[in-house]
Short mmCIF file of C-alpha atoms and ligand atoms in Angstrom, two decimals:
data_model
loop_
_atom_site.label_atom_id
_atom_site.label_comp_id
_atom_site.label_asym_id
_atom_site.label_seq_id
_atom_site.Cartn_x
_atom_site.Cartn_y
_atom_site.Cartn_z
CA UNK A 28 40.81 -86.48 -23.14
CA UNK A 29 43.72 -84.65 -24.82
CA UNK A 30 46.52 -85.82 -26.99
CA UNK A 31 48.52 -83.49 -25.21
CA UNK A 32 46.84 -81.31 -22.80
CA UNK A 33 48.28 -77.85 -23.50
CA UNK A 34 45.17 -75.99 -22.36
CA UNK A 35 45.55 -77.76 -19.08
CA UNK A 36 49.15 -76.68 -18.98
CA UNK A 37 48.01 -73.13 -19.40
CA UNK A 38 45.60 -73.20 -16.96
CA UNK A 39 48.05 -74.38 -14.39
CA UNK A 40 50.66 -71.85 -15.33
CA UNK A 41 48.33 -69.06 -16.41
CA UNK A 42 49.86 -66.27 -13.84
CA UNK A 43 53.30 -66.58 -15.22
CA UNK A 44 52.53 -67.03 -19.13
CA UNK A 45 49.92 -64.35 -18.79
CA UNK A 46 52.86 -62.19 -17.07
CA UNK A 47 55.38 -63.30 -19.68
CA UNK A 48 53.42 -62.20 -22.13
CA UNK A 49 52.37 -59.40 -21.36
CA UNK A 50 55.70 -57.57 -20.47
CA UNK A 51 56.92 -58.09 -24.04
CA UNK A 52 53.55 -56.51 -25.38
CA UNK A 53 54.14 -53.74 -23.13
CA UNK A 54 57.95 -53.40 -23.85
CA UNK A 55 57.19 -53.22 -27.82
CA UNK A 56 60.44 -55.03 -27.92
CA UNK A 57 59.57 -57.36 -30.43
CA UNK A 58 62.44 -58.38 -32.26
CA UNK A 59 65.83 -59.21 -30.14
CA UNK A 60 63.94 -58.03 -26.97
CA UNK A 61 66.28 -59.12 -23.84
CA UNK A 62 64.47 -62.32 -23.51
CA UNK A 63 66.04 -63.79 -26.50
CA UNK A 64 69.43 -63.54 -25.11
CA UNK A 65 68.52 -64.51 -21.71
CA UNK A 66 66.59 -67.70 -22.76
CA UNK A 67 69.49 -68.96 -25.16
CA UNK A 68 71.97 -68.16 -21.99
CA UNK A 69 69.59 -70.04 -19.54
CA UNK A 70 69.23 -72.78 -22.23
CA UNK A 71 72.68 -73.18 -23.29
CA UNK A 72 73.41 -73.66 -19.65
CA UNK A 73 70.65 -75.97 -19.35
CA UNK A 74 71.78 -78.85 -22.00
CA UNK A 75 75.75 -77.98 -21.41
CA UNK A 76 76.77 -76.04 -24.21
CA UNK A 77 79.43 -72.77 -24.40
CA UNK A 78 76.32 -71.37 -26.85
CA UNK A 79 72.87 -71.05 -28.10
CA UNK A 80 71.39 -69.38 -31.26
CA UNK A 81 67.52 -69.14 -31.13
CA UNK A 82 65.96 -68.96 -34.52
CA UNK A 83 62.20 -69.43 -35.90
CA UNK A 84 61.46 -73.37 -35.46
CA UNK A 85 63.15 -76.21 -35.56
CA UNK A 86 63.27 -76.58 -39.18
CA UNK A 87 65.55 -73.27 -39.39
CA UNK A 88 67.75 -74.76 -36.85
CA UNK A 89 68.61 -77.49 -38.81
CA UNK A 90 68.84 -75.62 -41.98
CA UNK A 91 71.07 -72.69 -40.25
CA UNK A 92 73.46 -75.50 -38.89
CA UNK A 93 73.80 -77.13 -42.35
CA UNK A 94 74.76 -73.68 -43.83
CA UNK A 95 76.83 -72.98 -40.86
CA UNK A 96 78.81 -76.26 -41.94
CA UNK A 97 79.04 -74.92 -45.08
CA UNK A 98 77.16 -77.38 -47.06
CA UNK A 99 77.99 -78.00 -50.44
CA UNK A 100 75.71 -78.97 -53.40
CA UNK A 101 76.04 -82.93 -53.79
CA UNK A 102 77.48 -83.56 -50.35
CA UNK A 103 75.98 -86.18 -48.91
CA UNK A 104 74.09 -86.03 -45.43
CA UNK A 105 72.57 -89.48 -43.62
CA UNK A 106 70.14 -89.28 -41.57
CA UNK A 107 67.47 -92.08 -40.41
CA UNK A 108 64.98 -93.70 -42.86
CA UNK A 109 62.07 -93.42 -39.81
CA UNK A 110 62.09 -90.08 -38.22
CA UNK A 111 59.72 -86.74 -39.30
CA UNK A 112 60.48 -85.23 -42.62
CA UNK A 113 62.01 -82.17 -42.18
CA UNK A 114 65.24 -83.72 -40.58
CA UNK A 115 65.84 -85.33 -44.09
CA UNK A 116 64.26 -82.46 -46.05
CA UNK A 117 66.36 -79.49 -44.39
CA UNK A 118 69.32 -81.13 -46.32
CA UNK A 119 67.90 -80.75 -49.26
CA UNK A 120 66.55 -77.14 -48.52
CA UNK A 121 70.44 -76.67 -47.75
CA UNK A 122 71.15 -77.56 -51.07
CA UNK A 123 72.39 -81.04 -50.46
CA UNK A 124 71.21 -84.96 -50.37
CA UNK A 125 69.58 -86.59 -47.88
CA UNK A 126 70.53 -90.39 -47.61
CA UNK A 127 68.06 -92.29 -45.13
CA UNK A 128 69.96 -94.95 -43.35
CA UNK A 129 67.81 -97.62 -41.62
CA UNK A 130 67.46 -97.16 -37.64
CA UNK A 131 67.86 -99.75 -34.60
CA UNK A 132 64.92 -102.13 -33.55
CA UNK A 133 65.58 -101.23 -29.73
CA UNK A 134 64.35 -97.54 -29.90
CA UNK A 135 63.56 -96.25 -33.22
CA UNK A 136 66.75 -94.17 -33.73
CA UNK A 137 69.36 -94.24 -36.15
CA UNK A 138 71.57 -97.12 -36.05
CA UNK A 139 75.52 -97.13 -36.50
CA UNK A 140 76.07 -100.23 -38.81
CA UNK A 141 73.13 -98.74 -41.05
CA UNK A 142 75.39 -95.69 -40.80
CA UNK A 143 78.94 -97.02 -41.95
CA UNK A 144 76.94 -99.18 -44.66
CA UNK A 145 75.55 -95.67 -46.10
CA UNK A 146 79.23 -93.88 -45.92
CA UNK A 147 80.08 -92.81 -49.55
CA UNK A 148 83.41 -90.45 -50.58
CA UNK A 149 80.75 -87.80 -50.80
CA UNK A 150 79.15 -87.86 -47.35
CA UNK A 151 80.32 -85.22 -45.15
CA UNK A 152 77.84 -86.04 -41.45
CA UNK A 153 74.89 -87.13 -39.79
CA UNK A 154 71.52 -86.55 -38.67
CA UNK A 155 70.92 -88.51 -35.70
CA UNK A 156 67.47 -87.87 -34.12
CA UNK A 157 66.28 -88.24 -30.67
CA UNK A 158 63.10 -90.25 -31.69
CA UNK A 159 60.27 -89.89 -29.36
CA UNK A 160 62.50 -88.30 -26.78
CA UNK A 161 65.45 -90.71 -26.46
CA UNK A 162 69.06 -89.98 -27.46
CA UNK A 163 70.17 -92.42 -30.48
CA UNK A 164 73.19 -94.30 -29.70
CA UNK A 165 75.43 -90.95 -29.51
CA UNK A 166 78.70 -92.53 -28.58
CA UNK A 167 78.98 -95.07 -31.23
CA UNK A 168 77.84 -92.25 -33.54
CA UNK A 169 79.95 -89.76 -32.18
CA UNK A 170 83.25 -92.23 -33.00
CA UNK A 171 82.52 -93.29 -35.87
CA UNK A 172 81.98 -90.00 -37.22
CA UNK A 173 85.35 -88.93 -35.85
CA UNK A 174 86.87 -91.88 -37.27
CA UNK A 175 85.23 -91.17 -40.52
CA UNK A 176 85.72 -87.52 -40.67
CA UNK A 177 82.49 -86.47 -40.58
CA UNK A 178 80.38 -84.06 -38.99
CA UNK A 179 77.20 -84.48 -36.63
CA UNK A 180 74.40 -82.54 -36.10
CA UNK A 181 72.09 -83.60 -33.27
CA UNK A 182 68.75 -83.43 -33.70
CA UNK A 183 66.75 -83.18 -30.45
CA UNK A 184 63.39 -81.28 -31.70
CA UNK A 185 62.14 -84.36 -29.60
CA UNK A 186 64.75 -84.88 -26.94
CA UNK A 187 65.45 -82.14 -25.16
CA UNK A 188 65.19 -82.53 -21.68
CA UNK A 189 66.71 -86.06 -21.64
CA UNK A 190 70.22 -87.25 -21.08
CA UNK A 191 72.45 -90.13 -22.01
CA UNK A 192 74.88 -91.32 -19.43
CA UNK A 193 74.48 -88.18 -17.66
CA UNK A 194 74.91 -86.01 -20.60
CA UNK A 195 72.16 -83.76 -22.06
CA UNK A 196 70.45 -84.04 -25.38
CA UNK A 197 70.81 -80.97 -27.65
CA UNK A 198 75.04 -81.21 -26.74
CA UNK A 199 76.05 -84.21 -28.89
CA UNK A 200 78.20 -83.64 -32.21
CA UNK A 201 79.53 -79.87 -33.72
CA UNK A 202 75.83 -78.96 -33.21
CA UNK A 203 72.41 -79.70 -31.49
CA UNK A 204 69.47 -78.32 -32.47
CA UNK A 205 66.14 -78.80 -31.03
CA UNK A 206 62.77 -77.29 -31.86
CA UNK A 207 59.88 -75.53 -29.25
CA UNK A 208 56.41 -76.03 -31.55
CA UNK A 209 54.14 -75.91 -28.68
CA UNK A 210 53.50 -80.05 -28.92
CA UNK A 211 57.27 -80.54 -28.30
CA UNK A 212 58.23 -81.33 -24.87
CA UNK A 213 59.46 -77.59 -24.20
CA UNK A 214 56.75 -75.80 -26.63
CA UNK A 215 56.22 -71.96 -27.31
CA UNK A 216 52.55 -70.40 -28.10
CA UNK A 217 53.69 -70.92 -31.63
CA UNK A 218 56.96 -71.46 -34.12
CA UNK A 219 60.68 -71.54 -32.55
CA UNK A 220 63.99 -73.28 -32.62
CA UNK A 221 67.49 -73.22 -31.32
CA UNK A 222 70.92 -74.49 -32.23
CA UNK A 223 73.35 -75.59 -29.82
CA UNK A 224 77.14 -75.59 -29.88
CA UNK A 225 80.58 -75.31 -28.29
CA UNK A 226 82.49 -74.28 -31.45
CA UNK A 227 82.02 -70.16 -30.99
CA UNK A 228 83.28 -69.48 -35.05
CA UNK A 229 79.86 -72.27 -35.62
CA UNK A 230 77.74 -69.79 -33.31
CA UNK A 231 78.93 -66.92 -34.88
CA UNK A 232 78.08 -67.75 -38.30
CA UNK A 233 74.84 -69.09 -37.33
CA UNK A 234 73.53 -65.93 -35.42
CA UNK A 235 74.99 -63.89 -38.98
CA UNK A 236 72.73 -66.73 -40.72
CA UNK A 237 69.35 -65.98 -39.37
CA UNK A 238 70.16 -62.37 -39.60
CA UNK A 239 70.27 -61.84 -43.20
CA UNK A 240 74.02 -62.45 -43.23
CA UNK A 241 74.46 -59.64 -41.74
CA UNK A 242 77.97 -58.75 -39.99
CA UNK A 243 77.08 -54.99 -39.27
CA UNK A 244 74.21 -52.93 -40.00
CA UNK A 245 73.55 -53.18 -43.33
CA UNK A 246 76.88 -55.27 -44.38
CA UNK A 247 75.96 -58.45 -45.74
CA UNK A 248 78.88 -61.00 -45.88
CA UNK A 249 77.21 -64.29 -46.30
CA UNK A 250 73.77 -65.60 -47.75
CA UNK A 251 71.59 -65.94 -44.61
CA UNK A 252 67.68 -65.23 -44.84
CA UNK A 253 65.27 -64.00 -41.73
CA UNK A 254 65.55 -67.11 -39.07
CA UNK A 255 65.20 -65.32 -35.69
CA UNK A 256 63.69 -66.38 -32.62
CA UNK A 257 60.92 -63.67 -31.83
CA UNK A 258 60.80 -62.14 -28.41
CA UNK A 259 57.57 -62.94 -27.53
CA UNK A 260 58.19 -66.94 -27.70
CA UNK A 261 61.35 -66.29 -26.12
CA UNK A 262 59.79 -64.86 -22.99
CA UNK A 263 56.99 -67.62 -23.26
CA UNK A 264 59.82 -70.38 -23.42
CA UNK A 265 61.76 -68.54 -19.98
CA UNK A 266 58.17 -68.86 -18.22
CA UNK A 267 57.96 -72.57 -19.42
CA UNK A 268 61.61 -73.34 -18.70
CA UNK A 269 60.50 -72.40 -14.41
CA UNK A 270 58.50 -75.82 -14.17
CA UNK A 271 60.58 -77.68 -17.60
CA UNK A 272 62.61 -79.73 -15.10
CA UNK A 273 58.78 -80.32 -13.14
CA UNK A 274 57.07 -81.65 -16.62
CA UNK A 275 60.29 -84.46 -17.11
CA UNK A 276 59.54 -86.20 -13.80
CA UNK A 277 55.59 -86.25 -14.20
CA UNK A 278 56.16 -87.62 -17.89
CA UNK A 279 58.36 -89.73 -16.48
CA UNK A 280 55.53 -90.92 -14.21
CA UNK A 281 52.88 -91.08 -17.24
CA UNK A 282 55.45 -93.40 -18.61
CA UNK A 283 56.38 -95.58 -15.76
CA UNK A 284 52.69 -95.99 -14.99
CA UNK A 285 51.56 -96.75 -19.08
CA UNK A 286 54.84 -99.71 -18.57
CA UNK A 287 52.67 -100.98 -15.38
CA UNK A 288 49.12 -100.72 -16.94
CA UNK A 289 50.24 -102.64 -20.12
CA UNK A 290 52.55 -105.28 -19.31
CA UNK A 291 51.40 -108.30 -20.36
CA UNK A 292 49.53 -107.28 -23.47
CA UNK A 293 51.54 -109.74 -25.99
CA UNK A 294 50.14 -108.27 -29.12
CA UNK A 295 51.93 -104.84 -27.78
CA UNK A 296 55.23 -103.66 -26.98
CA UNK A 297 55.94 -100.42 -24.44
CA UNK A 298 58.86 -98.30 -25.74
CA UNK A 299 62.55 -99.41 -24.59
CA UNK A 300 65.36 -96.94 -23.54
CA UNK A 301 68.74 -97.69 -25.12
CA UNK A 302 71.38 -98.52 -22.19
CA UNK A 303 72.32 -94.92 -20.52
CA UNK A 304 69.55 -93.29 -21.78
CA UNK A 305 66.41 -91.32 -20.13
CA UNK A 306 63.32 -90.21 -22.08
CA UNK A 307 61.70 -87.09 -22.25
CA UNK A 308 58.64 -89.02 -23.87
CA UNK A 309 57.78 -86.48 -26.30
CA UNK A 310 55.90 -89.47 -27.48
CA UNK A 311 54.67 -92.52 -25.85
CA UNK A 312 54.87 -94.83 -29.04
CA UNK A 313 53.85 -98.89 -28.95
CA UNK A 314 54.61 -101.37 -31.81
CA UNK A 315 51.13 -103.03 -31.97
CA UNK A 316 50.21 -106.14 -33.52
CA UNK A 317 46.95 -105.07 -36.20
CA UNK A 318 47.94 -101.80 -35.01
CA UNK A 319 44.93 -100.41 -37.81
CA UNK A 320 42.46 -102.73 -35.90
CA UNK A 321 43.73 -100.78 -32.75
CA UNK A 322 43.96 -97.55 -34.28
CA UNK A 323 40.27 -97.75 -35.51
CA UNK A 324 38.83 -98.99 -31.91
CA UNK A 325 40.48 -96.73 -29.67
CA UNK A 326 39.38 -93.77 -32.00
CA UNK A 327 35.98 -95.33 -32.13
CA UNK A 328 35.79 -95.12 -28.36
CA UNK A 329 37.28 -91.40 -28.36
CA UNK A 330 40.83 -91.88 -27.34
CA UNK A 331 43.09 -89.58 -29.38
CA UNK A 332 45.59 -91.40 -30.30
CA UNK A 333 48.53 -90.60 -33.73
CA UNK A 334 50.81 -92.29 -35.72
CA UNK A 335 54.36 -91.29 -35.66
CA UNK A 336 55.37 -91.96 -38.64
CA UNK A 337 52.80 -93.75 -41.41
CA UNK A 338 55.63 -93.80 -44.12
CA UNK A 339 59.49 -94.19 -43.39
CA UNK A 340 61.22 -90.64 -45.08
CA UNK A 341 62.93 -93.17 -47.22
CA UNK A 342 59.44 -94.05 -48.89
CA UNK A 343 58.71 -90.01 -49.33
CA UNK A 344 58.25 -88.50 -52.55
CA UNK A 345 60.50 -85.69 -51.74
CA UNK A 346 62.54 -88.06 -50.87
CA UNK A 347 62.43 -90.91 -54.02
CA UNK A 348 62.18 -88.32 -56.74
CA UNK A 349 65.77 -87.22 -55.66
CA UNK A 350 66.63 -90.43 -57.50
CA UNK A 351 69.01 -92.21 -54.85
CA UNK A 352 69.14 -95.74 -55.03
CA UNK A 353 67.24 -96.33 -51.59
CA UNK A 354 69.24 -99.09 -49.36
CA UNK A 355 66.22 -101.31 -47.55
CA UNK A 356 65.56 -99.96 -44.14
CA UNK A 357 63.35 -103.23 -43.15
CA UNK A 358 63.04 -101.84 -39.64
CA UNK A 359 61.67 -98.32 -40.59
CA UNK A 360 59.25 -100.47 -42.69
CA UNK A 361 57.89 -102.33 -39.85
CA UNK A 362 57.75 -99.64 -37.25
CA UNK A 363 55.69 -97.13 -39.75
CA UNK A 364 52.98 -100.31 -39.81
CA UNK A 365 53.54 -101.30 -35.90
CA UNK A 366 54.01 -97.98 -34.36
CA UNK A 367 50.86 -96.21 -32.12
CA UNK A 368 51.67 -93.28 -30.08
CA UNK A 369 49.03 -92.70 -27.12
CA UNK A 370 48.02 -89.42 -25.15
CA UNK A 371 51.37 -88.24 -23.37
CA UNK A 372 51.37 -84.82 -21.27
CA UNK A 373 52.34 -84.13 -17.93
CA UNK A 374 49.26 -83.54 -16.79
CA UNK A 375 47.65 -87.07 -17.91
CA UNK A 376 45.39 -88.66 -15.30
CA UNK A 377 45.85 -91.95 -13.70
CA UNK A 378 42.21 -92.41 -15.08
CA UNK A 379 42.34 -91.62 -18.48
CA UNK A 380 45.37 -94.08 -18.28
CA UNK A 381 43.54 -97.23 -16.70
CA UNK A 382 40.64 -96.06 -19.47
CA UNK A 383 43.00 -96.41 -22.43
CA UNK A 384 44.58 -99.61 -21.46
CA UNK A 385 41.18 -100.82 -20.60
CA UNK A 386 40.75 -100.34 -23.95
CA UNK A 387 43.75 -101.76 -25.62
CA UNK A 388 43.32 -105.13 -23.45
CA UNK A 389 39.50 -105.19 -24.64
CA UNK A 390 40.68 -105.04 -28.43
CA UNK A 391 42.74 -107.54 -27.92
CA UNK A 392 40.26 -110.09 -25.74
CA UNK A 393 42.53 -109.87 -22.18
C1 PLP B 414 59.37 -81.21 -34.89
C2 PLP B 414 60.60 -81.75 -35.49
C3 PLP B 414 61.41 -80.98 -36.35
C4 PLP B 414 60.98 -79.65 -36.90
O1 PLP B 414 60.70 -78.70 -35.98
P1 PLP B 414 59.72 -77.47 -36.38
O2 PLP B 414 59.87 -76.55 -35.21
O3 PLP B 414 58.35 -78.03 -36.50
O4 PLP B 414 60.22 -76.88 -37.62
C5 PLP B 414 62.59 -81.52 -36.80
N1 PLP B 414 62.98 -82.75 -36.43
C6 PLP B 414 62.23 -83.52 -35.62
C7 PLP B 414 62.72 -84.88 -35.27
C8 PLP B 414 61.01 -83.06 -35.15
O5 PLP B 414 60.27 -83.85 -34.36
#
């Protein structure tokens, strides 16, 4: 049994990855080959946005939208205290300061009253994350940082694919950004990224960004640094984006039937949606009562199961040693000892799910 089952995703789909790949071999069009245009196009079109910049993970995104909002050294940038690191840490490689703000009990994602409590003169947006492959609460978010002045950047290197009241992760706020690592719900065969937006001056800049700056051949207006997309991911990514909308509903199904299989386990409980919200499931994550004890016997009995997150960002080193006065984020605590993500992949097996929550019940004596 697989974590996620890429190889059995490959399998499936060998004909047109194989083909994919190939073509850009052949082409020698490595860099800005067609398919990079075409993919952000199709993609762009895909969560509802006027434009897409691809760029080389999800990491860059995020650090190419900061830079594209122009951020300043000292401004101040909240994002949630439980999500993984690098939406927190791209601030910082941005040149600005992080400030974890505790996230909602409900679904894991960043929660508005943390939010307003966090607000400082210097804070300039957010960081909302799509935690596990739900939208956070985007319209609440979305007002107060309008009332507030502030800017959003959406990040949905775990959403994309799902929607909240009809509306597509990836389009919430100036900018959406999501990221393709192959274990994300839309994954290349290796690093890639993309930023979302409506605002064409904000696309602009961030396709001069991950260029080196670079306005013409050779002119360099603006500090940017090598961010782009390469071809060869991009024409991977068009292949994958044929049976995307295919992948949702049978992760959809792995879900529904995981909610069937372990209902009535007290010591567990099977993620909630927040109200208008679907999932994409990048993860399947339980809060789980001695979650270690649980941890320890389904690995014992081979299931491959991980831990998304072990330490809340606001508990980080990287995060500490910038010397902010961290605001308690009691719910980030609790979910990095509660939280359990099992084996989630299209292509999971009604067996290997009755197995694993065989297995949970037997831990627990049900
Ligand atoms: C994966 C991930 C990223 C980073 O994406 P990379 O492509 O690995 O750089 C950022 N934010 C979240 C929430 C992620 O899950």
């Amino acid at each position: 049994m697989e974590f996620i089952d890429l190889k059995e995703q490959y399998r499936r789909h060998r004909e047109a990855l194989d083909k994919a790949l190939l073509e850009v071999a052949g082409s020698a069009r490595y860099i800005n080959g067609p398919q990079v245009a075409e993919l952000e196009e199709r993609l762009a079109s895909f969560v509802g946005t006027q434009a897409a910049v691809g760029v080389g993970s999800g990491t860059e995104a995020l650090v190419v939208a900061l830079m594209a909002l122009d951020l300043k050294p000292g401004d101040e940038v909240i994002c949630p205290a439980f999500t993984f690191i690098a939406s927190a840490t791209s601030v910082i490689l941005a040149g600005g300061r992080p400030v974890p703000a505790d996230v909602e009990p409900l679904g894991g994602t960043l929660d508005p009253e943390a939010v307003r409590a966090a607000i400082t003169p210097k804070t300039v947006g957010l960081i909302p994350v799509g935690l596990f492959g739900q939208c956070a609460a985007m319209n609440e978010l979305e007002a107060l940082a309008e009332e507030r002045g502030l800017w959003i950047i959406e990040d949905a290197a775990q959403s994309l694919g799902a929607a909240q009241n009809g509306r597509r992760s990836g389009s919430f706020g100036q900018i959406g950004v999501t990221s393709f690592f192959p274990a994300k719900p839309l994954g290349a065969m290796g690093d890639a990224g993309m930023a979302f937006t409506d605002d064409p001056e904000l696309a602009a800049r961030m396709q001069c960004l991950r260029s080196h700056g670079q306005t013409r051949r050779y002119e360099h207006a603006i500090l940017g640094f090598n961010g782009r997309l390469d071809t060869i991911q991009a024409a991977v990514l068009l292949a994958k984006l044929g049976f995307f909308e295919e992948e949702i509903r049978l992760r959809d199904k792995v879900a529904a039937a995981y909610g069937d299989l372990l209902a009535g386990i007290e010591e567990v409980r099977t993620p909630r949606l927040l109200p208008g919200n679907t999932s994409v499931w990048a993860q399947y994550t339980l809060q789980a009562e001695d979650r270690d004890g649980l941890v320890e016997h389904l690995r014992s009995r081979e299931i491959p199961i991980a831990i998304h997150y072990p330490k809340p960002v606001s508990a980080q080193p990287v995060i500490t040693d910038l010397g902010l006065t961290r605001a308690p984020a009691p719910v980030s605590d609790r979910l990095s000892a509660m939280v359990l993500s099992l084996p989630m992949h299209p292509y999971l097996t009604a067996a290997d799910q009755s197995r694993i929550a065989g297995e949970i019940k037997t831990y627990y004596g049900r």
